[in-house]
CSV table of C-alpha atoms in Angstrom, one decimal:
chain,number,residue,atom,x,y,z
R,1,MET,CA,-48.4,-49.6,7.2
R,2,SER,CA,-49.4,-53.4,7.1
R,3,LEU,CA,-51.7,-52.5,4.2
R,4,ARG,CA,-49.0,-50.7,2.3
R,5,ARG,CA,-46.7,-53.8,2.7
R,6,LYS,CA,-49.5,-56.0,1.3
R,7,ILE,CA,-49.9,-53.8,-1.8
R,8,LEU,CA,-46.2,-53.7,-2.4
R,9,ARG,CA,-46.0,-57.5,-2.1
R,10,LEU,CA,-48.7,-57.8,-4.7
R,11,ILE,CA,-47.2,-55.5,-7.3
R,12,SER,CA,-43.6,-56.6,-6.9
R,13,VAL,CA,-42.0,-59.2,-9.2
R,14,PRO,CA,-40.1,-62.0,-7.5
R,15,LYS,CA,-36.3,-61.5,-8.0
R,16,PRO,CA,-35.8,-64.9,-9.9
R,17,TYR,CA,-38.5,-63.6,-12.5
R,18,GLN,CA,-36.8,-60.3,-12.6
R,19,LYS,CA,-33.5,-61.9,-13.5
R,20,LEU,CA,-35.1,-64.2,-16.1
R,21,CYS,CA,-36.8,-61.3,-17.7
R,22,SER,CA,-33.6,-59.2,-17.8
R,23,VAL,CA,-31.7,-62.1,-19.2
R,24,ARG,CA,-34.2,-62.7,-21.9
R,25,TYR,CA,-34.4,-59.1,-22.8
R,26,TYR,CA,-30.6,-58.7,-23.0
R,27,SER,CA,-30.4,-61.8,-25.1
R,28,ALA,CA,-33.0,-60.8,-27.5
R,29,GLN,CA,-31.4,-57.4,-27.7
R,30,THR,CA,-27.9,-58.9,-28.3
R,31,ALA,CA,-29.2,-61.4,-30.9
R,32,ALA,CA,-31.0,-58.6,-32.9
R,33,LYS,CA,-27.9,-56.4,-32.7
R,34,ASN,CA,-25.6,-59.2,-33.9
R,35,ASP,CA,-28.0,-60.2,-36.7
R,36,SER,CA,-28.3,-56.6,-37.9
R,37,GLU,CA,-24.5,-56.1,-37.8
R,38,GLU,CA,-24.0,-59.3,-39.8
R,39,LYS,CA,-26.5,-58.2,-42.4
R,40,ARG,CA,-25.1,-54.8,-42.8
R,41,LYS,CA,-21.5,-56.0,-43.5
R,42,THR,CA,-20.2,-56.6,-47.1
R,43,HIS,CA,-17.1,-56.1,-49.1
R,44,PHE,CA,-16.0,-53.0,-51.1
R,45,GLY,CA,-13.2,-54.5,-53.0
R,46,PHE,CA,-11.0,-56.1,-50.3
R,47,GLU,CA,-12.3,-53.8,-47.6
R,48,THR,CA,-15.2,-54.7,-45.2
R,49,VAL,CA,-17.8,-52.1,-45.0
R,50,ASP,CA,-21.5,-51.5,-44.0
R,51,GLU,CA,-23.9,-52.4,-46.8
R,52,ASP,CA,-25.3,-48.8,-47.0
R,53,GLU,CA,-21.7,-47.5,-47.1
R,54,LYS,CA,-20.9,-49.8,-50.1
R,55,THR,CA,-23.8,-48.4,-52.2
R,56,LYS,CA,-22.5,-44.9,-51.5
R,57,LYS,CA,-18.9,-45.8,-52.2
R,58,VAL,CA,-19.7,-47.5,-55.5
R,59,TYR,CA,-21.8,-44.5,-56.5
R,60,GLU,CA,-18.9,-42.2,-55.8
R,61,VAL,CA,-16.6,-44.5,-57.9
R,62,PHE,CA,-18.7,-44.2,-61.0
R,63,GLU,CA,-19.5,-40.6,-60.5
R,64,THR,CA,-15.7,-40.0,-60.5
R,65,VAL,CA,-14.9,-42.1,-63.6
R,66,ALA,CA,-17.9,-41.4,-65.7
R,67,GLU,CA,-16.3,-39.0,-68.2
R,68,LYS,CA,-13.1,-41.2,-68.6
R,69,TYR,CA,-15.0,-44.5,-68.4
R,70,ASP,CA,-14.7,-45.6,-72.1
R,71,THR,CA,-11.2,-44.3,-72.5
R,72,MET,CA,-10.0,-46.3,-69.4
R,73,ASN,CA,-11.9,-49.3,-70.7
R,74,ASP,CA,-9.8,-49.1,-73.9
R,75,MET,CA,-6.6,-48.5,-72.0
R,76,MET,CA,-7.1,-51.4,-69.5
R,77,SER,CA,-8.3,-54.1,-72.0
R,78,PHE,CA,-6.2,-52.8,-75.0
R,79,GLY,CA,-9.5,-52.4,-76.8
R,80,VAL,CA,-10.5,-56.0,-76.3
R,81,HIS,CA,-13.7,-55.1,-74.2
R,82,ARG,CA,-15.3,-53.9,-77.6
R,83,ILE,CA,-14.8,-57.5,-79.0
R,84,TRP,CA,-16.2,-59.0,-75.8
R,85,LYS,CA,-19.4,-56.8,-76.1
R,86,ASP,CA,-19.7,-57.5,-79.8
R,87,ILE,CA,-19.6,-61.3,-79.0
R,88,PHE,CA,-22.1,-60.7,-76.2
R,89,MET,CA,-24.6,-59.0,-78.7
R,90,MET,CA,-24.1,-61.8,-81.2
R,91,ARG,CA,-24.9,-64.4,-78.6
R,92,PHE,CA,-28.0,-62.4,-77.6
R,93,ALA,CA,-29.1,-62.1,-81.2
R,94,PRO,CA,-32.1,-59.9,-80.7
R,95,THR,CA,-35.1,-60.0,-83.0
R,96,PRO,CA,-37.4,-57.2,-84.1
R,97,GLY,CA,-40.0,-56.6,-81.3
R,98,THR,CA,-37.6,-57.3,-78.5
R,99,LYS,CA,-38.3,-55.3,-75.4
R,100,LEU,CA,-34.9,-55.0,-73.6
R,101,ILE,CA,-33.8,-53.6,-70.2
R,102,ASP,CA,-30.1,-52.9,-70.3
R,103,MET,CA,-29.2,-52.7,-66.7
R,104,ALA,CA,-25.9,-50.8,-65.5
R,105,GLY,CA,-25.9,-49.6,-69.1
R,106,GLY,CA,-25.4,-45.9,-68.5
R,107,THR,CA,-22.9,-45.2,-71.2
R,108,GLY,CA,-24.8,-47.0,-73.8
R,109,ASP,CA,-22.3,-49.6,-75.0
R,110,ILE,CA,-24.6,-52.5,-75.1
R,111,THR,CA,-27.7,-50.4,-76.1
R,112,PHE,CA,-25.9,-49.0,-79.2
R,113,ARG,CA,-24.8,-52.4,-80.2
R,114,TYR,CA,-28.4,-53.7,-79.8
R,115,ILE,CA,-29.7,-50.8,-82.0
R,116,ASN,CA,-27.0,-51.5,-84.7
R,117,TYR,CA,-27.8,-55.3,-84.6
R,118,LEU,CA,-31.5,-54.6,-85.3
R,119,ARG,CA,-30.6,-51.9,-87.9
R,120,ASN,CA,-28.6,-54.4,-89.8
R,121,LYS,CA,-31.4,-57.0,-89.9
R,122,LYS,CA,-33.3,-57.1,-93.3
R,123,ASN,CA,-36.8,-55.6,-93.0
R,124,ALA,CA,-36.2,-54.8,-89.3
R,125,THR,CA,-37.9,-51.4,-89.6
R,126,ALA,CA,-40.9,-53.0,-91.4
R,127,GLU,CA,-41.6,-55.4,-88.5
R,128,LYS,CA,-42.6,-54.8,-84.9
R,129,HIS,CA,-40.9,-51.9,-83.2
R,130,SER,CA,-38.3,-52.7,-80.6
R,131,SER,CA,-37.5,-50.9,-77.4
R,132,VAL,CA,-34.7,-50.5,-74.8
R,133,THR,CA,-34.7,-49.1,-71.3
R,134,VAL,CA,-31.3,-48.0,-70.4
R,135,CYS,CA,-31.0,-48.3,-66.6
R,136,ASP,CA,-28.3,-47.2,-64.2
R,137,ILE,CA,-28.1,-46.2,-60.6
R,138,ASN,CA,-25.7,-43.2,-61.4
R,139,PRO,CA,-27.1,-40.3,-63.3
R,140,ASN,CA,-23.7,-39.2,-64.4
R,141,MET,CA,-23.3,-42.5,-66.3
R,142,LEU,CA,-26.6,-42.0,-68.0
R,143,ASN,CA,-25.7,-38.5,-69.0
R,144,VAL,CA,-22.6,-39.7,-70.7
R,145,GLY,CA,-24.8,-42.3,-72.6
R,146,LYS,CA,-27.5,-39.6,-73.6
R,147,VAL,CA,-24.8,-37.3,-75.0
R,148,ARG,CA,-23.2,-40.2,-77.0
R,149,ALA,CA,-26.6,-41.3,-78.2
R,150,GLU,CA,-27.3,-37.8,-79.6
R,151,LYS,CA,-23.8,-37.3,-81.1
R,152,GLN,CA,-23.7,-40.7,-82.8
R,153,GLY,CA,-27.3,-40.5,-84.2
R,154,TYR,CA,-28.7,-43.4,-82.3
R,155,LEU,CA,-31.9,-41.5,-81.5
R,156,LYS,CA,-32.7,-40.4,-85.1
R,157,ASP,CA,-34.6,-42.7,-87.4
R,158,SER,CA,-34.0,-45.5,-85.1
R,159,PRO,CA,-35.8,-48.9,-85.3
R,160,VAL,CA,-35.7,-48.9,-81.4
R,161,ASP,CA,-37.5,-46.7,-78.8
R,162,VAL,CA,-34.9,-45.6,-76.2
R,163,ASP,CA,-35.8,-44.7,-72.6
R,164,TRP,CA,-33.4,-43.8,-69.8
R,165,LEU,CA,-34.1,-44.7,-66.2
R,166,CYS,CA,-32.2,-44.0,-63.1
R,167,ALA,CA,-32.8,-46.9,-60.7
R,168,ASP,CA,-31.2,-49.5,-58.4
R,169,ALA,CA,-30.9,-53.0,-59.9
R,170,GLU,CA,-31.9,-54.4,-56.5
R,171,GLN,CA,-35.1,-52.5,-56.3
R,172,LEU,CA,-36.9,-51.9,-59.6
R,173,THR,CA,-40.1,-51.1,-57.8
R,174,MET,CA,-41.3,-48.7,-60.5
R,175,ILE,CA,-41.3,-51.5,-63.1
R,176,PRO,CA,-44.3,-53.9,-63.1
R,177,ASP,CA,-43.9,-57.6,-63.3
R,178,GLU,CA,-43.2,-59.2,-66.7
R,179,SER,CA,-42.5,-56.0,-68.4
R,180,TYR,CA,-39.6,-57.1,-70.6
R,181,ASN,CA,-38.6,-60.2,-72.8
R,182,ALA,CA,-34.9,-59.6,-72.5
R,183,TYR,CA,-32.5,-58.4,-69.7
R,184,THR,CA,-28.9,-57.5,-70.2
R,185,ILE,CA,-26.2,-56.5,-67.6
R,186,ALA,CA,-22.5,-55.9,-68.7
R,187,PHE,CA,-19.8,-55.4,-66.2
R,188,GLY,CA,-22.2,-54.1,-63.6
R,189,ILE,CA,-23.5,-56.9,-61.4
R,190,ARG,CA,-20.3,-57.4,-59.4
R,191,ASN,CA,-20.7,-53.8,-58.1
R,192,CYS,CA,-24.1,-54.5,-56.6
R,193,THR,CA,-24.3,-55.2,-52.8
R,194,HIS,CA,-26.8,-58.1,-53.1
R,195,ILE,CA,-26.3,-60.1,-56.3
R,196,ASP,CA,-29.1,-62.4,-55.4
R,197,LYS,CA,-31.6,-59.5,-55.2
R,198,VAL,CA,-30.4,-58.2,-58.6
R,199,LEU,CA,-31.2,-61.7,-60.1
R,200,GLU,CA,-34.5,-61.9,-58.3
R,201,GLU,CA,-35.5,-58.5,-59.8
R,202,ALA,CA,-34.4,-59.6,-63.2
R,203,TYR,CA,-36.5,-62.6,-63.0
R,204,ARG,CA,-39.5,-60.7,-61.8
R,205,VAL,CA,-39.4,-58.0,-64.6
R,206,LEU,CA,-39.0,-60.6,-67.4
R,207,GLN,CA,-41.9,-62.3,-69.1
R,208,PRO,CA,-42.1,-66.1,-69.3
R,209,GLY,CA,-39.8,-67.1,-72.0
R,210,GLY,CA,-37.7,-64.0,-71.3
R,211,ARG,CA,-33.9,-64.2,-71.5
R,212,PHE,CA,-31.3,-63.1,-68.9
R,213,MET,CA,-27.8,-62.3,-70.2
R,214,CYS,CA,-24.8,-61.1,-68.2
R,215,LEU,CA,-21.2,-60.2,-69.3
R,216,GLU,CA,-18.9,-60.0,-66.3
R,217,PHE,CA,-15.2,-60.4,-65.4
R,218,SER,CA,-14.5,-63.9,-64.0
R,219,GLN,CA,-11.7,-66.2,-63.0
R,220,LEU,CA,-9.2,-67.8,-65.2
R,221,PRO,CA,-9.2,-71.7,-64.8
R,222,ASN,CA,-5.4,-71.9,-65.4
R,223,PRO,CA,-3.5,-70.9,-62.2
R,224,THR,CA,-0.4,-69.6,-64.1
R,225,MET,CA,-2.5,-67.4,-66.4
R,226,GLN,CA,-4.5,-66.2,-63.4
R,227,TRP,CA,-1.3,-65.2,-61.6
R,228,LEU,CA,-0.1,-63.3,-64.6
R,229,TYR,CA,-3.4,-61.6,-64.9
R,230,ASP,CA,-3.3,-60.6,-61.3
R,231,GLN,CA,0.1,-59.1,-61.7
R,232,TYR,CA,-1.1,-56.9,-64.5
R,233,SER,CA,-4.3,-56.0,-62.8
R,234,PHE,CA,-2.9,-54.9,-59.4
R,235,GLN,CA,0.5,-53.5,-60.6
R,236,LEU,CA,-0.6,-51.7,-63.8
R,237,ILE,CA,-4.3,-50.8,-63.8
R,238,PRO,CA,-4.3,-48.4,-60.9
R,239,VAL,CA,-1.2,-46.7,-62.5
R,240,MET,CA,-3.2,-46.3,-65.6
R,241,GLY,CA,-6.0,-44.8,-63.8
R,242,GLN,CA,-3.8,-42.3,-62.1
R,243,LEU,CA,-2.1,-41.3,-65.4
R,244,VAL,CA,-5.0,-41.2,-67.6
R,245,ALA,CA,-8.0,-40.2,-65.3
R,246,GLY,CA,-6.2,-38.8,-62.4
R,247,GLN,CA,-7.6,-41.4,-60.2
R,248,TRP,CA,-5.9,-44.3,-58.3
R,249,LYS,CA,-8.4,-45.6,-55.7
R,250,PRO,CA,-11.4,-46.1,-58.1
R,251,TYR,CA,-9.4,-48.4,-60.3
R,252,GLN,CA,-7.8,-50.2,-57.3
R,253,TYR,CA,-11.5,-50.9,-56.3
R,254,LEU,CA,-12.4,-52.1,-59.8
R,255,VAL,CA,-9.6,-54.7,-59.7
R,256,GLU,CA,-10.3,-55.9,-56.2
R,257,SER,CA,-14.1,-56.1,-57.1
R,258,ILE,CA,-13.2,-58.5,-59.9
R,259,ARG,CA,-11.4,-60.9,-57.5
R,260,GLN,CA,-14.3,-60.8,-55.1
R,261,PHE,CA,-16.9,-61.8,-57.7
R,262,PRO,CA,-18.0,-65.5,-57.7
R,263,ASP,CA,-16.4,-67.8,-60.3
R,264,GLN,CA,-18.3,-69.1,-63.3
R,265,GLU,CA,-19.9,-72.2,-61.8
R,266,LYS,CA,-20.8,-70.4,-58.4
R,267,PHE,CA,-22.4,-67.5,-60.5
R,268,LYS,CA,-24.3,-70.1,-62.6
R,269,SER,CA,-25.7,-71.7,-59.5
R,270,MET,CA,-26.9,-68.2,-58.2
R,271,ILE,CA,-28.7,-67.6,-61.5
R,272,GLU,CA,-30.4,-71.0,-61.1
R,273,ASP,CA,-31.4,-70.2,-57.5
R,274,ALA,CA,-33.2,-67.1,-58.7
R,275,GLY,CA,-35.4,-69.3,-60.8
R,276,PHE,CA,-33.7,-69.3,-64.3
R,277,ARG,CA,-33.3,-72.4,-66.4
R,278,GLN,CA,-31.2,-73.6,-69.1
R,279,VAL,CA,-28.4,-71.6,-67.6
R,280,THR,CA,-25.1,-71.8,-69.5
R,281,TYR,CA,-21.9,-69.7,-69.7
R,282,GLU,CA,-19.1,-69.2,-72.1
R,283,ASN,CA,-15.6,-68.0,-71.3
R,284,LEU,CA,-13.9,-65.2,-73.2
R,285,THR,CA,-10.2,-64.6,-73.4
R,286,PHE,CA,-9.3,-67.7,-71.4
R,287,GLY,CA,-11.9,-66.7,-68.7
R,288,VAL,CA,-11.0,-63.1,-68.1
R,289,CYS,CA,-14.7,-62.6,-68.4
R,290,ALA,CA,-17.6,-64.8,-69.2
R,291,ILE,CA,-21.1,-64.6,-70.6
R,292,HIS,CA,-23.9,-66.2,-68.6
R,293,SER,CA,-27.3,-66.8,-70.1
R,294,GLY,CA,-30.6,-68.2,-68.6
R,295,PHE,CA,-34.3,-68.2,-69.4
R,296,LYS,CA,-37.4,-67.6,-67.4
R,297,ILE,CA,-39.5,-70.6,-68.1
């Protein structure tokens, strides 16, 4: 019996140490849990959701609106989005031999302007061949773009090679470093969960000297005009979505996502933090949207 007591004494842990160990274990568990919860939370419009849930919800939004996407863009902006995209391409001013990745470009609006721009350049076909990879996370949006490209003749006798890629802008693991010399993203980056990761990936896939260009909704510097714009956005755009596309919630989200996106100066700082230099921006229509540009140097 005395031998048994001695053995138990040797293998037992004193109570103070037991308490210390349990406190440390609980603290570590709690800290890890809190950290993971904080990392998982983000915004979906004005709603707070888990990060994984946002990716799914955004996917569902664009899956729902894909077929009416261009019609709704015309309705919501009274056709002005076409002018914004034309200006965006003029500021980009691609040259023959450009190797472009058009991110969130599923329906082809930017890609088709890129092809037209190069077609209109003198001797463009005689010079180096250009290319574009149209990339989107949603296959439904890509399918719309492919059908449009075929119907409108963008794939026939084109000075540009066109590829279609379904991929996440935050994880372009299938694309090697320094694969492109230009990266465009139009009205897409605000829908991404981690804007910083999108910018880091853009920097990675660009060659030294490559250019990053983003066209995105922004904030109006004039408070009165911002108020008027808010009234139009929140009171009318979801109604249009219901009447034209039979969808209210996706367009409510689109309006809210615009208000959650960083303003021009903050987004400029984020682009610089990703490594880009000579970062500038230009407001369009009083700041309803803005063009940001930067270079990998």
